[in-house]
Amino acid sequence: MVDSGRHFFSVDEIKKVIDMMAIYKMNRLHWHLTEDQGWRFESKKYPRLTEIGAFRNGTMIGKDNTTNDGVRYGGYYTQDEMRELVAYAQKKNITIIPEIDLPGHMQSALAAYPNLGCTGGPYEVATTWGIKKEVLCAGKEEVYTFLEDILTELIDIFPSEYIHIGGDECPRQRWKECPHCQQRIAELGLKSDDKHSAEDYLQNYVTARIQAFLNSKGRKIIGWDEILEGKLAEGATVMSWRGVKGGLKAAQMGYDVVMSPNNYMYFDYYQSEDKDKEPLAIGHCLTLEKVYSYEPYTDLPAEAQPHILGVQANLWTEFIGTNDYLEYMMLPRAAALSEVQWSPAAAKDWESFRTRVLSAPAVYAILGYNFRPFDF
Ligand code: ACM
Ligand code: ZN
């Protein structure tokens, strides 16, 4: 997964990521196209999404959210450019799975169309990182019309069987205070219980409506593991990110799963414990060896293993503002990911990998990729 929302990467830069993915025999690019800090998907029907939502008034400096660098920042992909990328990837046997993250992580859309929020705004495209309390209103019918319109444009461009609908990190505060959301909860008869609030079940309703819509168009949904909380309809695929727990549970419940646990597969994490010597990153350390050590079937009964569709790494880009740095975070960890994806546990051998991966930098250099220098 590449996050083009927090930072924008050009069409050529995304092509370069695709090229390297093909070298490592990866076959799906999950493309995160919308974020609080920037909307990157051109919509013909809702032009303000890119006129307003694709640009933010500066970016916080480092990890201090009281600062702002004062530099207007943004960009978006035209529909033609996205079609070009779909075709480019297809030639390399890579399917692009686009993500419209909903109902949270939508502040850029709210800045463009404030009526989509619970309070009506005003909102601004976020200039700081972190989880935002401003989310789509789940009560107003016009929000569902908006989402169906956007997804209709999206699936016209992306032929992928799977469409990622996000679902992560959606705070309930606005929904709790909103008359529209509360009316919807009453109409649906949603009740809190000892495990979940009525607002938790309201997100299940949003997910189910979007799922039904996409299913009616012949597509399937993938969502972050939050979609498993409460009730999830059959046929949804769960992407496990808060560790492996959600994925293991979903697979045993009969859902298909993509494993992308943060403790093994978040390539935005530092590559060394020596953080002072690394460019600024989001926090924890994820070494090459740790990536290599990941085994998606661990603690999973044999009968549930076929539900694991694959393993994915995520490149979130809060602190990744350039293509050079994106490649630095991707390489050489993508080499380890490839063996996790394709090698049965019995065929994996760190000593063998360690020796072989030492020759990778020569290839990266020839092909013009930046990477994190390493030795052992
Ligand atoms: C996520 O990292 N919020 C999916
Ligand atoms: Zn609302």
Coordinates of C-alpha atoms and ligand atoms in Angstrom, one line a residue:
M1 CA 0.0 0.0 0.0
V2 CA 1.1 3.5 -0.9
D3 CA -0.5 6.4 0.9
S4 CA -0.8 9.2 -1.7
G5 CA -3.1 11.2 0.7
R6 CA -0.6 12.4 3.3
H7 CA 2.0 13.1 0.6
F8 CA 1.4 13.2 -3.1
F9 CA 3.5 11.1 -5.5
S10 CA 3.6 11.8 -9.2
V11 CA 2.4 9.3 -11.8
D12 CA 6.0 8.5 -12.7
E13 CA 6.9 7.9 -9.1
I14 CA 4.0 5.5 -8.7
K15 CA 5.1 3.7 -11.9
K16 CA 8.5 3.3 -10.3
V17 CA 7.0 1.7 -7.3
I18 CA 5.0 -0.6 -9.6
D19 CA 8.2 -1.6 -11.4
M20 CA 9.9 -2.6 -8.2
M21 CA 6.8 -4.5 -7.1
A22 CA 6.9 -6.5 -10.3
I23 CA 10.5 -7.3 -9.8
Y24 CA 9.5 -8.7 -6.4
K25 CA 6.5 -10.6 -7.8
M26 CA 3.9 -8.6 -6.0
N27 CA 0.5 -8.6 -7.7
R28 CA -1.7 -6.0 -5.9
L29 CA -1.0 -2.3 -5.3
H30 CA -3.4 -1.0 -2.7
W31 CA -3.6 2.7 -3.4
H32 CA -4.7 4.9 -0.6
L33 CA -6.2 7.9 -2.4
T34 CA -8.0 10.0 0.2
E35 CA -7.0 11.3 3.5
D36 CA -7.8 14.1 6.0
Q37 CA -4.8 15.9 4.6
G38 CA -5.6 15.5 0.9
W39 CA -8.1 14.2 -1.6
R40 CA -6.2 12.8 -4.7
F41 CA -9.0 11.3 -6.8
E42 CA -10.5 13.5 -9.5
S43 CA -14.2 13.4 -9.5
K44 CA -16.1 14.9 -12.5
K45 CA -19.3 15.1 -10.4
Y46 CA -17.8 16.7 -7.3
P47 CA -15.0 19.0 -8.7
R48 CA -14.5 20.8 -5.3
L49 CA -13.0 17.5 -4.0
T50 CA -9.8 18.3 -5.9
E51 CA -10.2 22.1 -6.2
I52 CA -10.5 22.5 -2.4
G53 CA -9.8 19.0 -1.0
A54 CA -6.5 18.3 -2.7
F55 CA -4.6 21.2 -1.2
R56 CA -3.7 22.0 2.4
N57 CA -2.5 25.3 3.9
G58 CA 0.8 24.0 5.1
T59 CA 2.0 21.0 7.1
M60 CA 3.0 20.6 10.7
I61 CA 6.7 20.5 11.2
G62 CA 8.1 17.2 12.4
K63 CA 6.0 15.9 15.3
D64 CA 5.0 19.2 16.7
N65 CA 1.3 19.8 15.8
T66 CA 1.4 23.3 17.0
T67 CA 3.6 24.3 14.1
N68 CA 2.9 24.9 10.4
D69 CA 5.6 25.2 7.6
G70 CA 3.4 27.7 5.8
V71 CA 3.8 26.0 2.5
R72 CA 0.6 25.2 0.6
Y73 CA 0.8 21.6 -0.4
G74 CA -1.2 19.3 -2.6
G75 CA -2.0 17.6 -5.9
Y76 CA -4.3 15.0 -7.4
Y77 CA -4.6 12.4 -10.1
T78 CA -6.8 13.1 -13.1
Q79 CA -9.0 10.3 -14.2
D80 CA -6.9 9.9 -17.4
E81 CA -3.7 9.5 -15.2
M82 CA -5.4 6.9 -13.0
R83 CA -6.5 4.9 -16.1
E84 CA -2.9 5.2 -17.4
L85 CA -1.6 3.7 -14.1
V86 CA -4.2 0.9 -14.2
A87 CA -3.0 -0.1 -17.6
Y88 CA 0.6 0.3 -16.8
A89 CA 0.3 -1.9 -13.7
Q90 CA -1.8 -4.5 -15.6
K91 CA 1.0 -5.0 -18.1
K92 CA 3.1 -6.1 -15.1
N93 CA 0.4 -8.3 -13.8
I94 CA -0.4 -5.9 -11.0
T95 CA -4.0 -5.0 -10.1
I96 CA -4.5 -1.6 -8.5
I97 CA -7.0 -1.8 -5.6
P98 CA -8.1 1.8 -4.9
E99 CA -9.1 2.9 -1.4
I100 CA -11.6 5.6 -0.6
D101 CA -11.3 5.7 3.2
L102 CA -14.7 6.1 4.9
P103 CA -16.5 7.2 7.0
G104 CA -13.4 8.5 8.9
H105 CA -10.3 10.1 7.4
M106 CA -12.6 12.3 5.3
Q107 CA -11.8 15.9 6.5
S108 CA -10.5 16.9 3.0
A109 CA -13.9 15.9 1.5
L110 CA -15.7 17.8 4.3
A111 CA -13.6 20.9 3.5
A112 CA -14.9 20.7 0.0
Y113 CA -18.5 19.7 0.8
P114 CA -19.3 20.7 4.4
N115 CA -22.8 19.5 4.2
L116 CA -21.4 15.9 4.3
G117 CA -20.4 16.4 8.0
C118 CA -22.5 16.3 11.1
T119 CA -22.1 19.9 12.0
G120 CA -21.9 21.4 8.6
G121 CA -18.5 22.9 9.2
P122 CA -16.7 25.0 8.2
Y123 CA -13.8 22.5 7.9
E124 CA -10.3 22.7 6.5
V125 CA -8.1 20.2 4.8
A126 CA -6.0 18.9 7.8
T127 CA -2.5 20.4 8.3
T128 CA -1.6 18.1 11.2
W129 CA -1.3 14.3 11.4
G130 CA -3.4 12.1 13.8
I131 CA -7.0 10.9 14.1
K132 CA -9.6 13.6 13.3
K133 CA -13.0 13.8 15.0
E134 CA -14.6 15.3 11.9
V135 CA -16.1 12.4 9.9
L136 CA -18.8 11.8 7.4
C137 CA -22.3 12.1 8.9
A138 CA -23.9 8.7 8.9
G139 CA -27.4 10.0 9.3
K140 CA -27.9 12.3 6.2
E141 CA -29.1 10.5 3.1
E142 CA -27.1 12.8 0.9
V143 CA -23.9 11.3 2.3
Y144 CA -24.8 7.9 0.9
T145 CA -25.7 9.5 -2.5
F146 CA -22.2 11.2 -2.4
L147 CA -20.5 7.9 -1.6
E148 CA -22.3 5.9 -4.3
D149 CA -21.6 8.7 -6.9
I150 CA -17.8 8.6 -6.0
L151 CA -17.6 4.8 -6.0
T152 CA -19.4 4.8 -9.4
E153 CA -16.7 7.0 -10.8
L154 CA -14.0 5.0 -9.0
I155 CA -15.1 1.6 -10.3
D156 CA -15.3 2.9 -13.9
I157 CA -11.6 3.7 -13.7
F158 CA -10.4 0.7 -11.6
P159 CA -11.5 -2.7 -12.9
S160 CA -10.3 -4.4 -9.6
E161 CA -12.7 -7.0 -8.2
Y162 CA -11.8 -5.6 -4.7
I163 CA -12.5 -2.0 -3.7
H164 CA -11.0 -0.8 -0.4
I165 CA -13.4 1.2 1.7
G166 CA -11.2 2.0 4.6
G167 CA -13.2 1.9 7.8
D168 CA -10.3 2.6 10.2
E169 CA -10.1 5.1 13.0
C170 CA -13.6 6.7 12.9
P171 CA -14.3 8.5 16.2
R172 CA -17.9 8.5 17.5
Q173 CA -18.0 11.9 19.1
R174 CA -19.8 13.8 16.3
W175 CA -22.2 10.9 15.7
K176 CA -23.2 10.9 19.4
E177 CA -24.0 14.7 19.2
C178 CA -25.6 14.7 15.8
P179 CA -29.4 14.8 15.4
H180 CA -29.2 13.2 11.9
C181 CA -27.1 10.3 13.2
Q182 CA -29.2 9.8 16.3
Q183 CA -32.4 9.8 14.2
R184 CA -30.8 7.1 11.9
I185 CA -29.9 5.1 15.0
A186 CA -33.4 5.3 16.2
E187 CA -34.9 4.4 12.9
L188 CA -32.6 1.4 12.6
G189 CA -33.3 0.4 16.2
L190 CA -29.6 0.2 17.0
K191 CA -28.9 -0.3 20.7
S192 CA -25.7 -0.3 22.6
D193 CA -24.7 -3.5 24.5
D194 CA -21.9 -4.5 26.8
K195 CA -19.5 -4.7 23.8
H196 CA -20.4 -2.0 21.4
S197 CA -22.2 1.4 21.3
A198 CA -25.1 2.2 19.1
E199 CA -22.6 4.4 17.2
D200 CA -20.4 1.4 16.6
Y201 CA -23.3 -0.4 15.0
L202 CA -24.0 2.7 12.9
Q203 CA -20.6 2.2 11.3
N204 CA -21.6 -1.4 10.6
Y205 CA -24.6 0.1 8.8
V206 CA -22.5 2.4 6.7
T207 CA -20.2 -0.5 5.8
A208 CA -23.1 -2.8 4.9
R209 CA -24.8 -0.2 2.7
I210 CA -21.6 0.5 0.8
Q211 CA -20.9 -3.2 0.5
A212 CA -24.4 -3.9 -0.9
F213 CA -23.9 -1.1 -3.4
L214 CA -20.5 -2.4 -4.6
N215 CA -21.7 -6.0 -4.6
S216 CA -24.6 -4.8 -6.9
K217 CA -21.9 -3.6 -9.3
G218 CA -20.1 -6.9 -9.1
R219 CA -17.3 -5.8 -6.7
K220 CA -16.2 -6.9 -3.3
I221 CA -15.2 -4.8 -0.4
I222 CA -12.0 -4.9 1.7
G223 CA -11.8 -2.9 4.9
W224 CA -9.4 -2.3 7.8
D225 CA -10.0 -4.6 10.7
E226 CA -12.3 -2.2 12.5
I227 CA -15.0 -3.3 10.1
L228 CA -15.1 -6.6 12.0
E229 CA -16.2 -4.9 15.2
G230 CA -19.9 -5.4 15.8
K231 CA -21.5 -7.0 12.8
L232 CA -19.9 -7.6 9.4
A233 CA -21.8 -9.0 6.4
E234 CA -20.6 -12.1 4.6
G235 CA -18.3 -11.6 1.7
A236 CA -16.3 -8.8 3.1
T237 CA -12.5 -9.1 3.3
V238 CA -10.7 -7.9 6.4
M239 CA -7.3 -6.2 6.3
S240 CA -5.6 -6.9 9.6
W241 CA -3.5 -3.9 10.7
R242 CA -3.7 -3.6 14.5
G243 CA -1.4 -6.6 14.8
V244 CA -2.4 -10.1 13.7
K245 CA -5.3 -10.5 16.1
G246 CA -8.1 -9.1 13.9
G247 CA -7.0 -11.2 10.9
L248 CA -6.7 -14.4 12.8
K249 CA -10.1 -13.9 14.3
A250 CA -11.7 -13.0 10.9
A251 CA -10.2 -16.0 9.1
Q252 CA -11.6 -18.3 11.8
M253 CA -15.0 -16.6 11.4
G254 CA -14.9 -17.5 7.7
Y255 CA -13.9 -14.1 6.2
D256 CA -11.1 -13.7 3.7
V257 CA -8.2 -11.7 5.1
V258 CA -5.2 -9.8 4.0
M259 CA -2.5 -9.7 6.6
S260 CA -0.7 -6.4 7.0
P261 CA 0.0 -6.3 10.8
N262 CA 1.7 -3.1 11.9
N263 CA 4.3 -5.0 14.0
Y264 CA 5.7 -6.7 10.9
M265 CA 4.4 -4.9 7.9
Y266 CA 4.4 -1.1 8.5
F267 CA 7.2 0.2 6.3
D268 CA 6.7 3.7 7.7
Y269 CA 8.4 2.4 10.9
Y270 CA 12.2 3.0 11.5
Q271 CA 14.5 0.4 10.1
S272 CA 16.9 0.5 13.0
E273 CA 16.8 1.0 16.8
D274 CA 19.4 3.7 16.2
K275 CA 16.6 6.2 15.4
D276 CA 18.8 9.3 15.7
K277 CA 20.7 8.1 12.7
E278 CA 17.6 7.7 10.5
P279 CA 15.4 10.3 8.8
L280 CA 12.4 11.1 10.9
A281 CA 9.8 8.3 10.9
I282 CA 6.6 7.5 12.7
G283 CA 7.9 5.6 15.7
H284 CA 8.6 2.0 16.2
C285 CA 11.4 0.0 14.7
L286 CA 10.8 -2.7 12.1
T287 CA 14.0 -4.3 10.9
L288 CA 14.6 -6.3 7.8
E289 CA 15.0 -9.4 9.9
K290 CA 11.7 -8.8 11.7
V291 CA 9.9 -8.4 8.4
Y292 CA 11.4 -11.6 7.1
S293 CA 10.4 -13.5 10.2
Y294 CA 6.7 -12.9 9.7
E295 CA 4.6 -16.1 9.2
P296 CA 1.0 -15.4 8.4
Y297 CA -0.2 -18.9 9.3
T298 CA 1.1 -18.8 12.9
D299 CA -1.6 -19.6 15.4
L300 CA -4.1 -20.3 12.6
P301 CA -5.8 -23.7 12.4
A302 CA -5.3 -25.5 9.0
E303 CA -8.9 -25.2 8.0
A304 CA -8.8 -21.4 8.3
Q305 CA -5.5 -20.9 6.4
P306 CA -7.1 -20.7 3.0
H307 CA -8.8 -17.5 4.1
I308 CA -5.5 -15.7 4.2
L309 CA -5.4 -14.2 0.7
G310 CA -2.0 -12.6 1.1
V311 CA 0.4 -10.4 3.0
Q312 CA 0.8 -6.7 2.4
A313 CA 3.2 -3.9 3.6
N314 CA 1.9 -0.4 4.2
L315 CA 3.8 2.8 3.4
W316 CA 2.0 5.5 5.3
T317 CA 3.5 8.9 4.4
E318 CA 3.1 11.4 7.2
F319 CA 6.8 11.8 7.3
I320 CA 7.6 10.5 3.8
G321 CA 7.5 13.6 1.6
T322 CA 9.8 12.6 -1.2
N323 CA 10.1 9.7 -3.6
D324 CA 13.7 9.2 -2.5
Y325 CA 12.5 8.6 1.1
L326 CA 9.6 6.4 -0.1
E327 CA 12.1 4.1 -1.8
Y328 CA 14.4 4.2 1.2
M329 CA 11.6 2.9 3.4
M330 CA 10.6 0.3 0.8
L331 CA 14.0 -1.1 0.1
P332 CA 15.3 -3.6 1.0
R333 CA 12.3 -4.5 3.2
A334 CA 10.2 -5.3 0.1
A335 CA 12.7 -8.1 -0.7
A336 CA 11.8 -9.7 2.7
L337 CA 8.1 -9.1 2.1
S338 CA 8.3 -10.9 -1.2
E339 CA 9.7 -14.1 0.4
V340 CA 7.1 -13.9 3.2
Q341 CA 4.4 -13.7 0.5
W342 CA 5.7 -16.5 -1.7
S343 CA 7.6 -18.9 0.4
P344 CA 6.1 -21.6 2.6
A345 CA 7.5 -21.5 6.2
A346 CA 9.6 -24.5 5.6
A347 CA 11.4 -22.9 2.7
K348 CA 12.3 -19.8 4.5
D349 CA 15.8 -19.3 5.8
W350 CA 17.1 -16.1 7.2
E351 CA 20.8 -17.1 6.7
S352 CA 20.1 -17.8 3.0
F353 CA 18.1 -14.6 2.5
R354 CA 20.7 -12.5 4.4
T355 CA 23.4 -13.7 2.0
R356 CA 21.3 -13.2 -1.1
V357 CA 19.9 -9.8 -0.3
L358 CA 23.4 -8.4 -0.1
S359 CA 23.5 -8.4 -3.8
A360 CA 20.3 -6.3 -4.1
P361 CA 21.9 -2.8 -3.7
A362 CA 23.8 -3.4 -7.0
V363 CA 20.5 -3.9 -8.8
Y364 CA 18.8 -1.0 -7.0
A365 CA 21.7 1.2 -8.2
I366 CA 21.5 0.1 -11.8
L367 CA 17.7 0.7 -11.8
G368 CA 18.0 4.1 -10.0
Y369 CA 16.3 3.3 -6.7
N370 CA 17.2 4.7 -3.4
F371 CA 17.4 2.2 -0.5
R372 CA 18.5 2.0 3.1
P373 CA 22.2 0.9 3.2
F374 CA 22.6 -2.2 5.2
D375 CA 25.1 -4.9 6.3
F376 CA 24.9 -7.6 8.9
Ligands
ACM1 C1 -4.2 2.3 9.7 O1 -3.0 2.2 9.8 N1 -4.9 3.3 10.2 C2 -5.0 1.4 8.9
ZN2 ZN -24.3 13.0 11.8

